[in-house]
CSV table of C-alpha atoms in Angstrom, one decimal:
chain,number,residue,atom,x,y,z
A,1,UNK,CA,132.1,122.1,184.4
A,2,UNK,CA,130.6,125.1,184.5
A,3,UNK,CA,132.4,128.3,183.0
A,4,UNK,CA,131.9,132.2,183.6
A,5,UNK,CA,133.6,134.7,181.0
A,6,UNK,CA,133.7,138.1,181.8
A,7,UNK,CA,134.9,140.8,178.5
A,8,UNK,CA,135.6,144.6,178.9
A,9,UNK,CA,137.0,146.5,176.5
A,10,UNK,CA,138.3,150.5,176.7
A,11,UNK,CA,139.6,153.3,174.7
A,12,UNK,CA,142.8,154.5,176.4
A,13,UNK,CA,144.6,157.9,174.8
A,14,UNK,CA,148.1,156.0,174.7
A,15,UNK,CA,150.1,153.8,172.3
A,16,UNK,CA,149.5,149.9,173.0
A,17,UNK,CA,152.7,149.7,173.9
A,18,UNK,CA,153.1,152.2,176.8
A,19,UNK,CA,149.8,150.2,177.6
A,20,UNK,CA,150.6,146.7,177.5
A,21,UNK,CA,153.8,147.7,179.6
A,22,UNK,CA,151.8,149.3,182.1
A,23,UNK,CA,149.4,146.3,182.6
A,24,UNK,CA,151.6,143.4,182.4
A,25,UNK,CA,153.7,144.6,185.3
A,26,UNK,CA,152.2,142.7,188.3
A,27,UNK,CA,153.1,145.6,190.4
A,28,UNK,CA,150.7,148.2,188.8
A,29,UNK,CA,147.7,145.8,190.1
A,30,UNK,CA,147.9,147.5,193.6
A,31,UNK,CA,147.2,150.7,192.3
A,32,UNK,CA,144.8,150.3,189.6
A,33,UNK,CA,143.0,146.4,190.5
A,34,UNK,CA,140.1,147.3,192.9
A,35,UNK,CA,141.0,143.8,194.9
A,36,UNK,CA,144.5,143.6,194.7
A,37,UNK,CA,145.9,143.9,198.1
A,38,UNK,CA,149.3,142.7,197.5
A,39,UNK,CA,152.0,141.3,195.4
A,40,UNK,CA,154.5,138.9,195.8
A,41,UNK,CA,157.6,137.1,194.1
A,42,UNK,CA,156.8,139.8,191.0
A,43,UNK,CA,159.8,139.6,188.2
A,44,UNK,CA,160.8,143.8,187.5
A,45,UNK,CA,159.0,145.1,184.9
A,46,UNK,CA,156.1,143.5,182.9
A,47,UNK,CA,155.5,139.2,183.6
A,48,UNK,CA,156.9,137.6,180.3
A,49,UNK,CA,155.9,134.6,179.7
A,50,UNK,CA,156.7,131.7,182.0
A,51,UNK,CA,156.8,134.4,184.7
A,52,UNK,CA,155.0,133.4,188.1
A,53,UNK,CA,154.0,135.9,191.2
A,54,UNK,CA,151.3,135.5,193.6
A,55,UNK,CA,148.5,138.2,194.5
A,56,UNK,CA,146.8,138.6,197.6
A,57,UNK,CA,142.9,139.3,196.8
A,58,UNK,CA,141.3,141.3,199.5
A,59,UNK,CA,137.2,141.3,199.7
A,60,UNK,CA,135.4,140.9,196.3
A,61,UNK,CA,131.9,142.0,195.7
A,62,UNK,CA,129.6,140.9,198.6
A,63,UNK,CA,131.9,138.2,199.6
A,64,UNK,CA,134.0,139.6,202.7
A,65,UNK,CA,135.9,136.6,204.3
A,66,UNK,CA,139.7,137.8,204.2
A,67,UNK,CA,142.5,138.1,201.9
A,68,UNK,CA,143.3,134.7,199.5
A,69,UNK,CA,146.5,134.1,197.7
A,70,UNK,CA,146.3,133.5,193.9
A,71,UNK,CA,149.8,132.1,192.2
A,72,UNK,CA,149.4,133.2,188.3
A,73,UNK,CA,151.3,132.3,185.5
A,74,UNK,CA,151.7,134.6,182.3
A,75,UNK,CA,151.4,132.1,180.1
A,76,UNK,CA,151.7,134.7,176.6
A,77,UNK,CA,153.4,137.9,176.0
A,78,UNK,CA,153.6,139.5,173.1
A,79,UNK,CA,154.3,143.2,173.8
A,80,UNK,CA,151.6,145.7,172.3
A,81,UNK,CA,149.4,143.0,171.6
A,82,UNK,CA,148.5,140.2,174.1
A,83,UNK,CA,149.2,138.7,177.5
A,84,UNK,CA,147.7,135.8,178.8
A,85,UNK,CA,148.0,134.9,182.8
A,86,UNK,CA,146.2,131.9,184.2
A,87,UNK,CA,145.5,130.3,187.6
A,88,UNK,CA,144.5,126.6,188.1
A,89,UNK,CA,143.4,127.7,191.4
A,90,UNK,CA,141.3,130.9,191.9
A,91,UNK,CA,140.1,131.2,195.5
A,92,UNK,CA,138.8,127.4,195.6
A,93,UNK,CA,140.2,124.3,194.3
A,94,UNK,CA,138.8,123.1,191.1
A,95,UNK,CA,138.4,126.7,190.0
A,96,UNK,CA,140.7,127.9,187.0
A,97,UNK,CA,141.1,131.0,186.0
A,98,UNK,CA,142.3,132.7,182.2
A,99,UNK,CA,142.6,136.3,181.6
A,100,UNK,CA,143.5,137.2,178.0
A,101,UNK,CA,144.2,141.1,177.6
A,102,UNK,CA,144.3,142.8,173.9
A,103,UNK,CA,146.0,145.9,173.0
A,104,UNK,CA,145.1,146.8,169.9
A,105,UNK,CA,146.0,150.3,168.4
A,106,UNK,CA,143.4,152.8,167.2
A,107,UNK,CA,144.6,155.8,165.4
A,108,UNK,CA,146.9,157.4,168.7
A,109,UNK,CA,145.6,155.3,171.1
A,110,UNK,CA,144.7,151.6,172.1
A,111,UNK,CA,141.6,149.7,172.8
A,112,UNK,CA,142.4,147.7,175.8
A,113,UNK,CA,140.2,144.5,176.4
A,114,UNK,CA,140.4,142.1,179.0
A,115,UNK,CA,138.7,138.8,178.8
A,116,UNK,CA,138.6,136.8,182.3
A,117,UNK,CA,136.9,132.8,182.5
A,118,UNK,CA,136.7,131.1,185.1
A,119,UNK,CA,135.9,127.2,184.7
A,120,UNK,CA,134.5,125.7,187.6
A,121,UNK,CA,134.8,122.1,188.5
A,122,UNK,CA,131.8,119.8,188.5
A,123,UNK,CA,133.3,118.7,192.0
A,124,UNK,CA,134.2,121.8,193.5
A,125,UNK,CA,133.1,123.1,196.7
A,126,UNK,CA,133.0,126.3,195.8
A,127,UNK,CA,131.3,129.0,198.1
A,128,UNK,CA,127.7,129.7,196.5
A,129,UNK,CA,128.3,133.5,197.0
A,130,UNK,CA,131.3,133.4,195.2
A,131,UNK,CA,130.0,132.1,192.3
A,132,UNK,CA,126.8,134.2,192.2
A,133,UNK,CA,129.4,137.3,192.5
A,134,UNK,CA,130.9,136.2,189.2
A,135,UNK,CA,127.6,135.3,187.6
A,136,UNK,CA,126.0,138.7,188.3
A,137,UNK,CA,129.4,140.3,187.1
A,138,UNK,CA,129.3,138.2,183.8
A,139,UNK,CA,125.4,139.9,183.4
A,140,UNK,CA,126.2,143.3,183.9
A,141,UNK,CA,129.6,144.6,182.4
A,142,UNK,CA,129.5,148.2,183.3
A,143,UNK,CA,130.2,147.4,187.1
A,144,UNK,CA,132.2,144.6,187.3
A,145,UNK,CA,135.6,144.6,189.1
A,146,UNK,CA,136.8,144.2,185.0
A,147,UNK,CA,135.1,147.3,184.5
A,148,UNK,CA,136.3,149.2,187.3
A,149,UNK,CA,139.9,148.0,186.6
A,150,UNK,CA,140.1,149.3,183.4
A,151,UNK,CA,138.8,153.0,183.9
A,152,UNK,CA,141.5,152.5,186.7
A,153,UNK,CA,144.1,151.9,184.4
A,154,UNK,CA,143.1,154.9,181.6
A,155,UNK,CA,142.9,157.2,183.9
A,156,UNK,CA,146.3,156.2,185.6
A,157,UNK,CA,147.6,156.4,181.9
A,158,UNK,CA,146.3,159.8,180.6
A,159,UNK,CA,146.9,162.2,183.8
């Protein structure tokens, strides 16, 4: 098994909970995830936990072969502090995927963190490009699609 953990972490000039409510609703992702094309069978409101809803991915990095359905799960909510969604498979069988987002306040504001890894299956045929997108991702924090996402989401937050 082989596993890939991207971490990102931002300073965003609102309370955790305007925050957390912002990021757990799956229908923000359009707007603010850089591959999120689409989302379906989305509960109103932010995903509690035991809430499922599938997004369509749309090209990621250097890979460019077509949209891909992913069904998550939140599988923690705490509101203001944590959610947890997870996949048990992302793009390729035998690939699982956890993303475990923080809110933690900091004076009038929250620092935001998102912490995404992917385990991949000994056995899994798993496009080599795909993985080397992650890897090189993992290396270089400041322009991953985790990154990206969350300067997305501060600056849809403070305007």
């Amino acid at each position: 098994m082989r596993t890939i953990t991207l971490s990102n972490d931002i300073r965003v000039d609102r309370s955790s909970e305007t925050v957390y409510d912002f990021v757990t609703n799956p229908a923000n992702w359009v707007d603010t995830h850089p591959v999120t094309t689409e989302i379906r069978d989305a509960p109103a409101g932010s995903a509690t936990a035991g809430s499922r809803w599938i997004e369509v991915t749309g090209a990621v990095g250097k890979l460019a072969d077509g949209d891909y359905d992913t069904a998550w799960l939140a599988t923690t909510a705490v509101p203001g502090h944590t959610w947890v969604i997870e996949t048990d498979q992302l793009r390729f069988e035998g690939v699982r995927c956890q993303i475990v987002y923080t809110f933690v306040t900091e004076g009038t504001g929250t620092r935001f963190r998102r912490d995404m890894t992917v385990l991949i299956a000994d056995e899994a045929d798993v496009d080599p490009a795909f993985e080397k997108v992650l890897t090189e991702a993992a290396s270089d924090p400041d322009v991953t699609v985790n990154a990206g996402y969350l300067t997305t989401v501060k600056t849809a937050l403070e305007r």
